[in-house]
PDB file of C-alpha atoms and ligand atoms in Angstrom:
ATOM      1  CA  MET A   6     -16.560  29.859 -20.072  1.00 98.00           C
ATOM      2  CA  GLN A   7     -16.287  27.043 -22.576  1.00 98.00           C
ATOM      3  CA  ILE A   8     -16.119  23.527 -21.207  1.00 98.00           C
ATOM      4  CA  ILE A   9     -14.486  21.233 -23.723  1.00 98.00           C
ATOM      5  CA  LYS A  10     -14.125  17.472 -23.564  1.00 98.00           C
ATOM      6  CA  THR A  11     -12.624  16.273 -26.809  1.00 98.00           C
ATOM      7  CA  LEU A  12      -9.242  16.926 -28.358  1.00 98.00           C
ATOM      8  CA  LYS A  13     -10.924  17.811 -31.631  1.00 98.00           C
ATOM      9  CA  ALA A  14     -13.052  20.528 -30.001  1.00 98.00           C
ATOM     10  CA  LEU A  15     -10.048  21.837 -28.076  1.00 98.00           C
ATOM     11  CA  ARG A  16      -8.019  22.166 -31.293  1.00 97.00           C
ATOM     12  CA  ALA A  17     -10.897  23.935 -33.040  1.00 98.00           C
ATOM     13  CA  THR A  18     -11.390  26.409 -30.169  1.00 97.00           C
ATOM     14  CA  ARG A  19      -7.649  26.996 -29.798  1.00 98.00           C
ATOM     15  CA  SER A  20      -7.262  27.833 -33.462  1.00 97.00           C
ATOM     16  CA  LEU A  21      -9.805  30.648 -33.096  1.00 97.00           C
ATOM     17  CA  LEU A  22      -8.032  32.387 -30.188  1.00 97.00           C
ATOM     18  CA  ASP A  23      -6.310  35.523 -31.303  1.00 95.00           C
ATOM     19  CA  GLY A  24      -3.773  36.660 -28.697  1.00 96.00           C
ATOM     20  CA  SER A  25      -1.779  35.042 -25.915  1.00 98.00           C
ATOM     21  CA  LEU A  26      -2.984  31.961 -24.072  1.00 98.00           C
ATOM     22  CA  GLY A  27      -2.030  31.013 -20.513  1.00 98.00           C
ATOM     23  CA  LEU A  28      -2.489  27.397 -19.401  1.00 99.00           C
ATOM     24  CA  VAL A  29      -2.958  26.227 -15.823  1.00 98.00           C
ATOM     25  CA  PRO A  30      -2.709  22.401 -15.752  1.00 98.00           C
ATOM     26  CA  THR A  31      -4.520  20.832 -12.780  1.00 98.00           C
ATOM     27  CA  MET A  32      -5.915  17.570 -11.502  1.00 98.00           C
ATOM     28  CA  GLY A  33      -8.952  19.362 -10.062  1.00 98.00           C
ATOM     29  CA  ALA A  34      -9.928  19.720  -6.384  1.00 97.00           C
ATOM     30  CA  LEU A  35      -8.941  23.342  -6.834  1.00 97.00           C
ATOM     31  CA  HIS A  36      -7.667  25.403  -3.922  1.00 95.00           C
ATOM     32  CA  ALA A  37      -6.065  28.804  -3.307  1.00 95.00           C
ATOM     33  CA  GLY A  38      -2.813  27.581  -4.867  1.00 94.00           C
ATOM     34  CA  HIS A  39      -4.566  26.998  -8.178  1.00 97.00           C
ATOM     35  CA  THR A  40      -6.525  30.241  -8.076  1.00 97.00           C
ATOM     36  CA  SER A  41      -3.302  32.193  -7.621  1.00 97.00           C
ATOM     37  CA  LEU A  42      -1.969  30.558 -10.817  1.00 98.00           C
ATOM     38  CA  VAL A  43      -5.190  31.470 -12.639  1.00 98.00           C
ATOM     39  CA  ASP A  44      -4.952  35.075 -11.368  1.00 98.00           C
ATOM     40  CA  LEU A  45      -1.411  35.385 -12.675  1.00 98.00           C
ATOM     41  CA  SER A  46      -2.345  33.930 -16.049  1.00 98.00           C
ATOM     42  CA  LYS A  47      -5.276  36.322 -16.327  1.00 98.00           C
ATOM     43  CA  ALA A  48      -2.982  39.253 -15.532  1.00 98.00           C
ATOM     44  CA  GLN A  49      -0.382  38.187 -18.126  1.00 98.00           C
ATOM     45  CA  CYS A  50      -2.366  36.644 -20.994  1.00 98.00           C
ATOM     46  CA  ASN A  51      -5.328  37.486 -23.220  1.00 98.00           C
ATOM     47  CA  TYR A  52      -6.937  34.104 -22.546  1.00 98.00           C
ATOM     48  CA  THR A  53      -6.670  31.638 -19.702  1.00 98.00           C
ATOM     49  CA  ALA A  54      -7.304  27.910 -20.023  1.00 98.00           C
ATOM     50  CA  VAL A  55      -7.398  25.333 -17.246  1.00 98.00           C
ATOM     51  CA  SER A  56      -7.098  21.585 -17.761  1.00 98.00           C
ATOM     52  CA  ILE A  57      -8.646  19.235 -15.224  1.00 98.00           C
ATOM     53  CA  PHE A  58      -7.403  15.681 -15.629  1.00 98.00           C
ATOM     54  CA  ILE A  59      -6.474  13.199 -12.931  1.00 98.00           C
ATOM     55  CA  ASN A  60      -3.495  11.618 -14.618  1.00 98.00           C
ATOM     56  CA  PRO A  61      -3.284   7.936 -13.676  1.00 97.00           C
ATOM     57  CA  LYS A  62       0.220   7.629 -15.113  1.00 97.00           C
ATOM     58  CA  GLN A  63       1.704   9.748 -12.326  1.00 97.00           C
ATOM     59  CA  PHE A  64       0.287   7.583  -9.543  1.00 96.00           C
ATOM     60  CA  ASN A  65       2.315   4.487  -8.734  1.00 90.00           C
ATOM     61  CA  ASP A  66      -0.087   3.558  -5.971  1.00 90.00           C
ATOM     62  CA  THR A  67      -3.604   2.738  -7.168  1.00 90.00           C
ATOM     63  CA  SER A  68      -5.127   3.546  -3.786  1.00 92.00           C
ATOM     64  CA  ASP A  69      -3.714   7.114  -4.043  1.00 93.00           C
ATOM     65  CA  LEU A  70      -5.383   7.372  -7.445  1.00 94.00           C
ATOM     66  CA  SER A  71      -8.758   6.118  -6.269  1.00 93.00           C
ATOM     67  CA  SER A  72      -8.717   8.330  -3.164  1.00 94.00           C
ATOM     68  CA  TYR A  73      -7.629  11.475  -5.030  1.00 95.00           C
ATOM     69  CA  PRO A  74     -10.253  14.191  -4.294  1.00 93.00           C
ATOM     70  CA  ARG A  75     -12.768  14.862  -7.061  1.00 95.00           C
ATOM     71  CA  ASN A  76     -15.102  17.844  -7.060  1.00 95.00           C
ATOM     72  CA  ILE A  77     -15.780  18.817 -10.647  1.00 97.00           C
ATOM     73  CA  GLU A  78     -18.926  20.848 -10.048  1.00 97.00           C
ATOM     74  CA  ALA A  79     -17.300  23.088  -7.415  1.00 98.00           C
ATOM     75  CA  ASP A  80     -14.173  23.400  -9.596  1.00 98.00           C
ATOM     76  CA  LEU A  81     -16.186  24.532 -12.613  1.00 98.00           C
ATOM     77  CA  ASN A  82     -18.179  27.056 -10.542  1.00 98.00           C
ATOM     78  CA  LEU A  83     -14.980  28.508  -9.150  1.00 98.00           C
ATOM     79  CA  LEU A  84     -13.329  28.790 -12.577  1.00 98.00           C
ATOM     80  CA  GLU A  85     -16.443  30.373 -14.046  1.00 98.00           C
ATOM     81  CA  GLU A  86     -16.496  32.964 -11.238  1.00 98.00           C
ATOM     82  CA  MET A  87     -12.829  33.687 -11.863  1.00 98.00           C
ATOM     83  CA  GLY A  88     -13.508  34.417 -15.519  1.00 98.00           C
ATOM     84  CA  VAL A  89     -11.508  31.557 -17.005  1.00 98.00           C
ATOM     85  CA  ASP A  90     -12.063  31.332 -20.768  1.00 98.00           C
ATOM     86  CA  LEU A  91     -11.868  27.614 -21.303  1.00 98.00           C
ATOM     87  CA  VAL A  92     -11.646  24.388 -19.374  1.00 98.00           C
ATOM     88  CA  TRP A  93     -10.557  21.077 -20.854  1.00 98.00           C
ATOM     89  CA  LEU A  94     -12.052  18.082 -19.086  1.00 98.00           C
ATOM     90  CA  PRO A  95     -10.914  15.127 -21.159  1.00 98.00           C
ATOM     91  CA  SER A  96     -11.803  11.491 -20.569  1.00 98.00           C
ATOM     92  CA  LEU A  97      -9.061   8.970 -19.924  1.00 97.00           C
ATOM     93  CA  GLU A  98      -9.386   7.588 -23.487  1.00 98.00           C
ATOM     94  CA  GLU A  99      -9.114  11.051 -24.980  1.00 98.00           C
ATOM     95  CA  VAL A 100      -5.691  11.549 -23.401  1.00 98.00           C
ATOM     96  CA  TYR A 101      -4.481   7.943 -23.528  1.00 98.00           C
ATOM     97  CA  PRO A 102      -6.206   6.167 -26.414  1.00 98.00           C
ATOM     98  CA  PRO A 103      -6.072   2.369 -26.508  1.00 97.00           C
ATOM     99  CA  ASN A 104      -2.567   1.153 -27.286  1.00 97.00           C
ATOM    100  CA  TYR A 105      -1.015   4.402 -26.011  1.00 98.00           C
ATOM    101  CA  GLN A 106       2.764   3.894 -25.986  1.00 98.00           C
ATOM    102  CA  THR A 107       4.638   7.168 -25.772  1.00 98.00           C
ATOM    103  CA  PHE A 108       6.253   8.512 -22.594  1.00 98.00           C
ATOM    104  CA  VAL A 109       8.443  11.501 -21.848  1.00 98.00           C
ATOM    105  CA  GLU A 110      11.276  10.740 -19.471  1.00 98.00           C
ATOM    106  CA  VAL A 111      13.350  13.568 -18.014  1.00 98.00           C
ATOM    107  CA  ARG A 112      16.141  11.344 -16.814  1.00 96.00           C
ATOM    108  CA  ASP A 113      18.359  12.718 -14.049  1.00 96.00           C
ATOM    109  CA  LEU A 114      15.935  15.224 -12.561  1.00 96.00           C
ATOM    110  CA  SER A 115      13.243  12.557 -12.152  1.00 95.00           C
ATOM    111  CA  LEU A 116      15.322  10.151 -10.098  1.00 93.00           C
ATOM    112  CA  PRO A 117      16.023  11.630  -6.642  1.00 94.00           C
ATOM    113  CA  LEU A 118      13.714  12.849  -3.867  1.00 95.00           C
ATOM    114  CA  GLU A 119      10.055  12.343  -4.734  1.00 94.00           C
ATOM    115  CA  GLY A 120      11.081  10.417  -7.847  1.00 92.00           C
ATOM    116  CA  ALA A 121      12.931   7.900  -5.651  1.00 93.00           C
ATOM    117  CA  ALA A 122       9.938   7.515  -3.360  1.00 94.00           C
ATOM    118  CA  ARG A 123       7.401   7.267  -6.189  1.00 94.00           C
ATOM    119  CA  THR A 124       8.893   5.296  -9.090  1.00 94.00           C
ATOM    120  CA  GLY A 125       7.677   6.551 -12.463  1.00 96.00           C
ATOM    121  CA  HIS A 126       5.872   9.554 -10.977  1.00 97.00           C
ATOM    122  CA  PHE A 127       7.797  12.202 -12.906  1.00 98.00           C
ATOM    123  CA  THR A 128       7.642  10.267 -16.169  1.00 98.00           C
ATOM    124  CA  GLY A 129       3.856  10.368 -15.750  1.00 98.00           C
ATOM    125  CA  VAL A 130       3.972  14.096 -14.983  1.00 98.00           C
ATOM    126  CA  ALA A 131       6.345  14.858 -17.883  1.00 98.00           C
ATOM    127  CA  THR A 132       4.196  12.834 -20.297  1.00 98.00           C
ATOM    128  CA  ILE A 133       0.939  14.585 -19.478  1.00 98.00           C
ATOM    129  CA  VAL A 134       2.515  18.051 -19.289  1.00 99.00           C
ATOM    130  CA  ALA A 135       4.213  17.580 -22.675  1.00 98.00           C
ATOM    131  CA  LYS A 136       0.910  16.462 -24.177  1.00 98.00           C
ATOM    132  CA  LEU A 137      -0.953  19.433 -22.666  1.00 98.00           C
ATOM    133  CA  LEU A 138       1.672  21.876 -23.946  1.00 98.00           C
ATOM    134  CA  ILE A 139       1.456  20.335 -27.417  1.00 98.00           C
ATOM    135  CA  VAL A 140      -2.328  20.383 -27.648  1.00 97.00           C
ATOM    136  CA  PHE A 141      -2.959  23.800 -26.045  1.00 98.00           C
ATOM    137  CA  GLN A 142       0.050  25.575 -27.578  1.00 98.00           C
ATOM    138  CA  PRO A 143      -0.008  28.174 -24.789  1.00 98.00           C
ATOM    139  CA  GLN A 144       2.379  31.108 -24.727  1.00 98.00           C
ATOM    140  CA  ARG A 145       2.759  30.621 -20.962  1.00 98.00           C
ATOM    141  CA  ALA A 146       2.067  27.733 -18.587  1.00 99.00           C
ATOM    142  CA  TYR A 147       1.806  28.126 -14.820  1.00 98.00           C
ATOM    143  CA  PHE A 148       3.079  25.774 -12.107  1.00 98.00           C
ATOM    144  CA  GLY A 149       3.482  26.131  -8.347  1.00 97.00           C
ATOM    145  CA  ARG A 150       7.024  26.604  -7.091  1.00 96.00           C
ATOM    146  CA  LYS A 151       6.158  24.566  -4.023  1.00 93.00           C
ATOM    147  CA  ASP A 152       6.438  21.437  -6.196  1.00 95.00           C
ATOM    148  CA  ALA A 153      10.027  22.388  -6.953  1.00 97.00           C
ATOM    149  CA  GLN A 154      11.098  19.078  -8.499  1.00 98.00           C
ATOM    150  CA  GLN A 155       8.022  19.016 -10.754  1.00 98.00           C
ATOM    151  CA  LEU A 156       8.793  22.576 -11.871  1.00 98.00           C
ATOM    152  CA  ALA A 157      12.399  21.601 -12.662  1.00 98.00           C
ATOM    153  CA  VAL A 158      11.195  18.579 -14.678  1.00 98.00           C
ATOM    154  CA  VAL A 159       8.708  20.737 -16.613  1.00 98.00           C
ATOM    155  CA  ASN A 160      11.304  23.415 -17.368  1.00 98.00           C
ATOM    156  CA  GLN A 161      13.712  20.758 -18.621  1.00 98.00           C
ATOM    157  CA  LEU A 162      11.204  19.028 -20.894  1.00 98.00           C
ATOM    158  CA  ALA A 163      10.047  22.343 -22.394  1.00 98.00           C
ATOM    159  CA  PHE A 164      13.676  23.251 -23.115  1.00 98.00           C
ATOM    160  CA  ASP A 165      14.750  19.821 -24.382  1.00 98.00           C
ATOM    161  CA  LEU A 166      11.741  19.420 -26.673  1.00 98.00           C
ATOM    162  CA  ALA A 167      12.011  23.057 -27.842  1.00 98.00           C
ATOM    163  CA  LEU A 168       8.386  23.749 -27.000  1.00 98.00           C
ATOM    164  CA  PRO A 169       7.511  27.387 -27.743  1.00 98.00           C
ATOM    165  CA  VAL A 170       6.218  28.156 -24.249  1.00 98.00           C
ATOM    166  CA  THR A 171       7.409  30.118 -21.228  1.00 98.00           C
ATOM    167  CA  ILE A 172       7.078  28.143 -18.016  1.00 98.00           C
ATOM    168  CA  ILE A 173       6.144  30.384 -15.119  1.00 98.00           C
ATOM    169  CA  GLY A 174       6.896  29.145 -11.604  1.00 97.00           C
ATOM    170  CA  CYS A 175       4.652  30.858  -9.090  1.00 96.00           C
ATOM    171  CA  PRO A 176       4.706  31.144  -5.330  1.00 91.00           C
ATOM    172  CA  THR A 177       2.074  28.675  -4.188  1.00 69.00           C
ATOM    173  CA  ILE A 178      -0.458  29.263  -1.497  1.00 70.00           C
ATOM    174  CA  ARG A 179      -2.251  26.258   0.004  1.00 65.00           C
TER     175      ARG A 179
HETATM  176  O1  PAF B 213       0.686  19.450 -10.075  1.00 78.39           O
HETATM  177  C1  PAF B 213      -0.274  18.808 -10.561  1.00 78.39           C
HETATM  178  O2  PAF B 213      -1.439  19.006 -10.185  1.00 78.39           O
HETATM  179  C2  PAF B 213      -0.010  17.750 -11.606  1.00 78.39           C
HETATM  180  O3  PAF B 213       1.187  17.099 -11.383  1.00 78.39           O
HETATM  181  C3  PAF B 213      -0.073  18.308 -13.063  1.00 78.39           C
HETATM  182  C4  PAF B 213       1.033  19.325 -13.309  1.00 78.39           C
HETATM  183  C5  PAF B 213      -1.421  18.929 -13.308  1.00 78.39           C
HETATM  184  C6  PAF B 213       0.120  17.156 -14.067  1.00 78.39           C
HETATM  185  O4  PAF B 213      -0.873  16.188 -13.943  1.00 78.39           O
END
């Protein structure tokens, strides 16, 4: 399993993959829900990549961000055991360089429900997911159906931005 930190190294590794790539975006602290997404990607794609990045832009409450569970070592052991091909573990600056200014806003779908309770949450999610889909260029990307509004936002952004990816919504186990 390759563990990659920089965007440059990710691009170089991606360009060498011959065959389909499945991406499982995560914020780490992996559980059975994530492993079921990895299993499905492994069954459907030649290669499976997992990103682990706690995205500050989707937290509107800084205490939620600081208390978000972090367990990188256990996550990497689990992914290695599962036979994942590559893991991207970028730093904050790698994803959001100084003077970062660009956001993806999926307007109507982001407003109700969780979006109403957590202002800006889905713009943060849409921004990081769009960036991950652009840099990984996966054929398929896997998301839990339990986060139904997130899945709807992701489907909409992939369609609106004409990203060449199939979004797969999976039954989630927690
Ligand atoms: O569902 C999550 O864990 C996150 O919202 C995601 C999709 C990895 C984006 O940070």
